[in-house]
Each structure stands twice: as C-alpha cells, then as structure tokens.
Amino acid sequence: MTGIGIHEDNVPIVAYSLHIEVGVGFPCLDQAKMAATMAAMKGPVAVEDVNVTFEDQQKINKFARNTSRMTELKNEIEAKKKSLQNLQDASDDLMMFDDDALLIPYQIGDVFISHTQEETQEMLEAAKEKLEQEVKALEGRVSAIQQVLGDLKVQLYAKFGNNINLEADES
C-alpha cells in the first residue's frame, strides 16, 4: 500500500501504508517507524493499494516545483506592489509643493540627480507604469501556473483519491 504527499519544502515523498499530507514529512521511509508515528498522530488510516508509476512521481514533482514557483512569484508581486505604493505616495507628496523653481532630488542607482518638479513627476509616472506592467506580467505567470496545478490536481486526485493531499497547509 502506498500514500503520497508533499513535504513542507515542497519535495514529494512516497510513504508506504500511510496517508501523507502537505506539510507532514519524514526523513526516512522505514515503514514500521512511519506507521507508528502516523498512528500516534492520527490513529488508524485506511489506505487503498495504488501503484505509483514513474509518470505519477514526475507529476507530483512538477506539482511541487510549480507550487514553489507560484509562491515565489506571489512574494515578488507583493514587493512590487509595495514599491508601486511608495511611488504613488512620493507622487502625491510632490504635488503638494507650491514652489515650481524647487529642484527635487531623484535617485537613479546610487546617485541623486536634481530635477524640476515637472520632470520628477514624469519620471515617477514612468516608473509607476513600468512597475504596473511588471505586476501584470507576473500575475499572468501565476495564472498560468494555477492552470497547470489545477490540471495536475485533477489527474493526481483521480488516480490516488484520498491517498494524496495537494492542498496547501495554511498553518
């Protein structure tokens, strides 16, 4: 009998006679130790006898890689949205200045270059547009990965049923 799951590091694991869930993993595949540990954690678990083929393992690995990549992309999107909000705040603060002759320092790399209020506003708008495009591109990639994950879930749940848990652990 075989149970399949994803380790907390998104590394697929195969365990015998067990139901493994996302976030629960064991460093070894010693059947007796794992069965005793699982019994202590959850009590008896009924598992169907399902053969895990190389193709199945490849699908599980692909699911884990895509889940990890999607998490990275979501973190990157959040960072870009924070930068976008900072640019918006700077633009709003800049509009509050009444003195048009005032030169505003604008950072380019490690250097600050002074520009007029109008030039600085234009540079901020260009930077915001660029970040918005990057966020849209990243969101498109996340959407594509979600589609792949959905297809893999259907295939894996169809074969393994309750013996596999591909849902993210929210703890």
CSV table of N, CA, C and O in Angstrom, one decimal, residues 41-91:
chain,number,residue,atom,x,y,z
A,41,MET,N,-0.2,10.0,15.7
A,41,MET,CA,-0.6,11.3,15.3
A,41,MET,C,-2.1,11.3,15.0
A,41,MET,O,-2.9,12.2,15.4
A,42,LYS,N,-2.6,10.3,14.2
A,42,LYS,CA,-3.9,10.4,13.7
A,42,LYS,C,-4.8,9.2,14.0
A,42,LYS,O,-6.0,9.2,13.7
A,43,GLY,N,-4.2,8.1,14.5
A,43,GLY,CA,-5.0,6.9,14.7
A,43,GLY,C,-4.9,6.1,13.4
A,43,GLY,O,-4.1,6.4,12.5
A,44,PRO,N,-5.7,5.0,13.3
A,44,PRO,CA,-5.6,4.2,12.1
A,44,PRO,C,-6.0,4.9,10.9
A,44,PRO,O,-7.0,5.7,10.9
A,45,VAL,N,-5.3,4.6,9.8
A,45,VAL,CA,-5.7,5.2,8.5
A,45,VAL,C,-5.8,4.1,7.5
A,45,VAL,O,-5.0,3.3,7.3
A,46,ALA,N,-7.0,4.1,6.8
A,46,ALA,CA,-7.2,3.1,5.8
A,46,ALA,C,-6.7,3.7,4.4
A,46,ALA,O,-7.0,4.8,4.1
A,47,VAL,N,-5.9,2.9,3.7
A,47,VAL,CA,-5.3,3.3,2.5
A,47,VAL,C,-5.5,2.3,1.5
A,47,VAL,O,-5.3,1.1,1.7
A,48,GLU,N,-5.9,2.7,0.3
A,48,GLU,CA,-6.0,1.7,-0.8
A,48,GLU,C,-4.7,1.4,-1.4
A,48,GLU,O,-3.7,2.1,-1.3
A,49,ASP,N,-4.6,0.2,-2.0
A,49,ASP,CA,-3.3,-0.2,-2.7
A,49,ASP,C,-3.3,0.4,-4.1
A,49,ASP,O,-4.0,0.1,-5.0
A,50,VAL,N,-2.4,1.4,-4.2
A,50,VAL,CA,-2.3,2.1,-5.5
A,50,VAL,C,-0.8,2.1,-5.9
A,50,VAL,O,0.1,2.4,-5.1
A,51,ASN,N,-0.5,1.7,-7.1
A,51,ASN,CA,0.8,1.7,-7.6
A,51,ASN,C,1.2,3.1,-8.1
A,51,ASN,O,0.5,3.8,-8.7
A,52,VAL,N,2.4,3.5,-7.7
A,52,VAL,CA,3.0,4.8,-8.1
A,52,VAL,C,4.0,4.5,-9.2
A,52,VAL,O,5.0,3.9,-9.0
A,53,THR,N,3.6,5.0,-10.4
A,53,THR,CA,4.5,4.9,-11.5
A,53,THR,C,5.5,6.0,-11.6
A,53,THR,O,5.3,7.0,-10.9
A,54,PHE,N,6.5,5.9,-12.5
A,54,PHE,CA,7.4,6.9,-12.7
A,54,PHE,C,6.7,8.2,-13.2
A,54,PHE,O,7.0,9.3,-12.7
A,55,GLU,N,5.7,8.0,-14.0
A,55,GLU,CA,5.0,9.2,-14.6
A,55,GLU,C,4.2,9.9,-13.5
A,55,GLU,O,4.2,11.1,-13.4
A,56,ASP,N,3.7,9.1,-12.5
A,56,ASP,CA,3.0,9.7,-11.4
A,56,ASP,C,3.9,10.5,-10.5
A,56,ASP,O,3.6,11.6,-10.1
A,57,GLN,N,5.1,10.0,-10.3
A,57,GLN,CA,6.1,10.7,-9.5
A,57,GLN,C,6.5,12.0,-10.2
A,57,GLN,O,6.7,13.0,-9.5
A,58,GLN,N,6.7,11.9,-11.5
A,58,GLN,CA,7.0,13.1,-12.3
A,58,GLN,C,5.9,14.2,-12.1
A,58,GLN,O,6.2,15.4,-12.0
A,59,LYS,N,4.7,13.8,-12.2
A,59,LYS,CA,3.6,14.7,-12.0
A,59,LYS,C,3.6,15.4,-10.6
A,59,LYS,O,3.4,16.6,-10.4
A,60,ILE,N,3.9,14.5,-9.6
A,60,ILE,CA,4.0,15.1,-8.2
A,60,ILE,C,5.1,16.0,-8.1
A,60,ILE,O,5.0,17.1,-7.5
A,61,ASN,N,6.3,15.7,-8.7
A,61,ASN,CA,7.4,16.6,-8.7
A,61,ASN,C,7.1,17.9,-9.4
A,61,ASN,O,7.5,19.0,-8.9
A,62,LYS,N,6.4,17.8,-10.5
A,62,LYS,CA,6.0,19.0,-11.3
A,62,LYS,C,5.1,19.9,-10.5
A,62,LYS,O,5.2,21.1,-10.4
A,63,PHE,N,4.2,19.2,-9.8
A,63,PHE,CA,3.2,20.0,-8.9
A,63,PHE,C,4.0,20.7,-7.8
A,63,PHE,O,3.8,21.9,-7.6
A,64,ALA,N,5.0,20.1,-7.2
A,64,ALA,CA,5.8,20.7,-6.1
A,64,ALA,C,6.6,21.9,-6.7
A,64,ALA,O,6.6,22.9,-6.0
A,65,ARG,N,7.2,21.7,-7.8
A,65,ARG,CA,8.0,22.8,-8.4
A,65,ARG,C,7.2,24.0,-8.7
A,65,ARG,O,7.5,25.1,-8.4
A,66,ASN,N,6.0,23.7,-9.3
A,66,ASN,CA,5.1,24.8,-9.7
A,66,ASN,C,4.5,25.5,-8.5
A,66,ASN,O,4.3,26.7,-8.5
A,67,THR,N,4.2,24.7,-7.4
A,67,THR,CA,3.7,25.4,-6.2
A,67,THR,C,4.8,26.3,-5.6
A,67,THR,O,4.5,27.4,-5.2
A,68,SER,N,6.0,25.8,-5.6
A,68,SER,CA,7.1,26.6,-5.1
A,68,SER,C,7.3,27.9,-5.9
A,68,SER,O,7.5,29.0,-5.4
A,69,ARG,N,7.3,27.8,-7.2
A,69,ARG,CA,7.5,28.9,-8.1
A,69,ARG,C,6.3,29.9,-8.0
A,69,ARG,O,6.6,31.1,-8.0
A,70,MET,N,5.1,29.4,-7.8
A,70,MET,CA,4.0,30.3,-7.6
A,70,MET,C,4.1,31.1,-6.3
A,70,MET,O,3.8,32.3,-6.3
A,71,THR,N,4.6,30.5,-5.3
A,71,THR,CA,4.8,31.2,-4.0
A,71,THR,C,5.9,32.3,-4.2
A,71,THR,O,5.7,33.4,-3.7
A,72,GLU,N,6.9,32.0,-4.9
A,72,GLU,CA,8.0,33.0,-5.2
A,72,GLU,C,7.4,34.2,-6.0
A,72,GLU,O,7.7,35.3,-5.7
A,73,LEU,N,6.6,33.8,-7.0
A,73,LEU,CA,6.0,34.9,-7.8
A,73,LEU,C,5.1,35.8,-7.0
A,73,LEU,O,5.1,37.0,-7.2
A,74,LYS,N,4.3,35.2,-6.2
A,74,LYS,CA,3.4,35.9,-5.3
A,74,LYS,C,4.1,36.9,-4.4
A,74,LYS,O,3.7,38.0,-4.2
A,75,ASN,N,5.2,36.4,-3.8
A,75,ASN,CA,6.1,37.3,-3.0
A,75,ASN,C,6.7,38.4,-3.8
A,75,ASN,O,6.7,39.6,-3.3
A,76,GLU,N,7.1,38.1,-5.0
A,76,GLU,CA,7.6,39.2,-5.9
A,76,GLU,C,6.6,40.2,-6.2
A,76,GLU,O,6.8,41.4,-6.3
A,77,ILE,N,5.3,39.7,-6.5
A,77,ILE,CA,4.2,40.7,-6.8
A,77,ILE,C,4.0,41.6,-5.6
A,77,ILE,O,3.8,42.8,-5.8
A,78,GLU,N,4.0,41.0,-4.4
A,78,GLU,CA,3.7,41.8,-3.2
A,78,GLU,C,4.8,42.9,-3.1
A,78,GLU,O,4.5,44.1,-2.7
A,79,ALA,N,6.1,42.5,-3.3
A,79,ALA,CA,7.2,43.5,-3.2
A,79,ALA,C,7.0,44.6,-4.2
A,79,ALA,O,7.2,45.8,-3.9
A,80,LYS,N,6.6,44.3,-5.4
A,80,LYS,CA,6.4,45.3,-6.5
A,80,LYS,C,5.2,46.2,-6.2
A,80,LYS,O,5.3,47.4,-6.5
A,81,LYS,N,4.2,45.6,-5.6
A,81,LYS,CA,3.0,46.4,-5.2
A,81,LYS,C,3.4,47.4,-4.1
A,81,LYS,O,2.9,48.6,-4.1
A,82,LYS,N,4.3,47.0,-3.2
A,82,LYS,CA,4.8,47.9,-2.2
A,82,LYS,C,5.6,49.1,-2.8
A,82,LYS,O,5.4,50.2,-2.4
A,83,SER,N,6.4,48.7,-3.7
A,83,SER,CA,7.2,49.8,-4.4
A,83,SER,C,6.3,50.7,-5.2
A,83,SER,O,6.5,51.9,-5.2
A,84,LEU,N,5.3,50.1,-5.8
A,84,LEU,CA,4.3,50.9,-6.6
A,84,LEU,C,3.6,51.9,-5.6
A,84,LEU,O,3.4,53.1,-6.0
A,85,GLN,N,3.2,51.4,-4.4
A,85,GLN,CA,2.6,52.3,-3.5
A,85,GLN,C,3.5,53.4,-3.0
A,85,GLN,O,3.1,54.6,-2.8
A,86,ASN,N,4.8,53.1,-2.8
A,86,ASN,CA,5.8,54.1,-2.4
A,86,ASN,C,5.9,55.2,-3.5
A,86,ASN,O,6.0,56.4,-3.2
A,87,LEU,N,5.9,54.7,-4.8
A,87,LEU,CA,6.0,55.7,-5.9
A,87,LEU,C,4.7,56.6,-5.9
A,87,LEU,O,4.8,57.8,-6.1
A,88,GLN,N,3.6,56.0,-5.6
A,88,GLN,CA,2.3,56.8,-5.6
A,88,GLN,C,2.4,57.8,-4.5
A,88,GLN,O,2.0,59.0,-4.7
A,89,ASP,N,2.9,57.4,-3.3
A,89,ASP,CA,3.0,58.3,-2.2
A,89,ASP,C,3.9,59.5,-2.5
A,89,ASP,O,3.7,60.6,-2.2
A,90,ALA,N,5.0,59.1,-3.1
A,90,ALA,CA,6.0,60.2,-3.5
A,90,ALA,C,5.4,61.1,-4.5
A,90,ALA,O,5.6,62.4,-4.4
A,91,SER,N,4.6,60.6,-5.4
A,91,SER,CA,4.0,61.5,-6.4
A,91,SER,C,3.0,62.4,-5.8
A,91,SER,O,2.9,63.6,-6.1
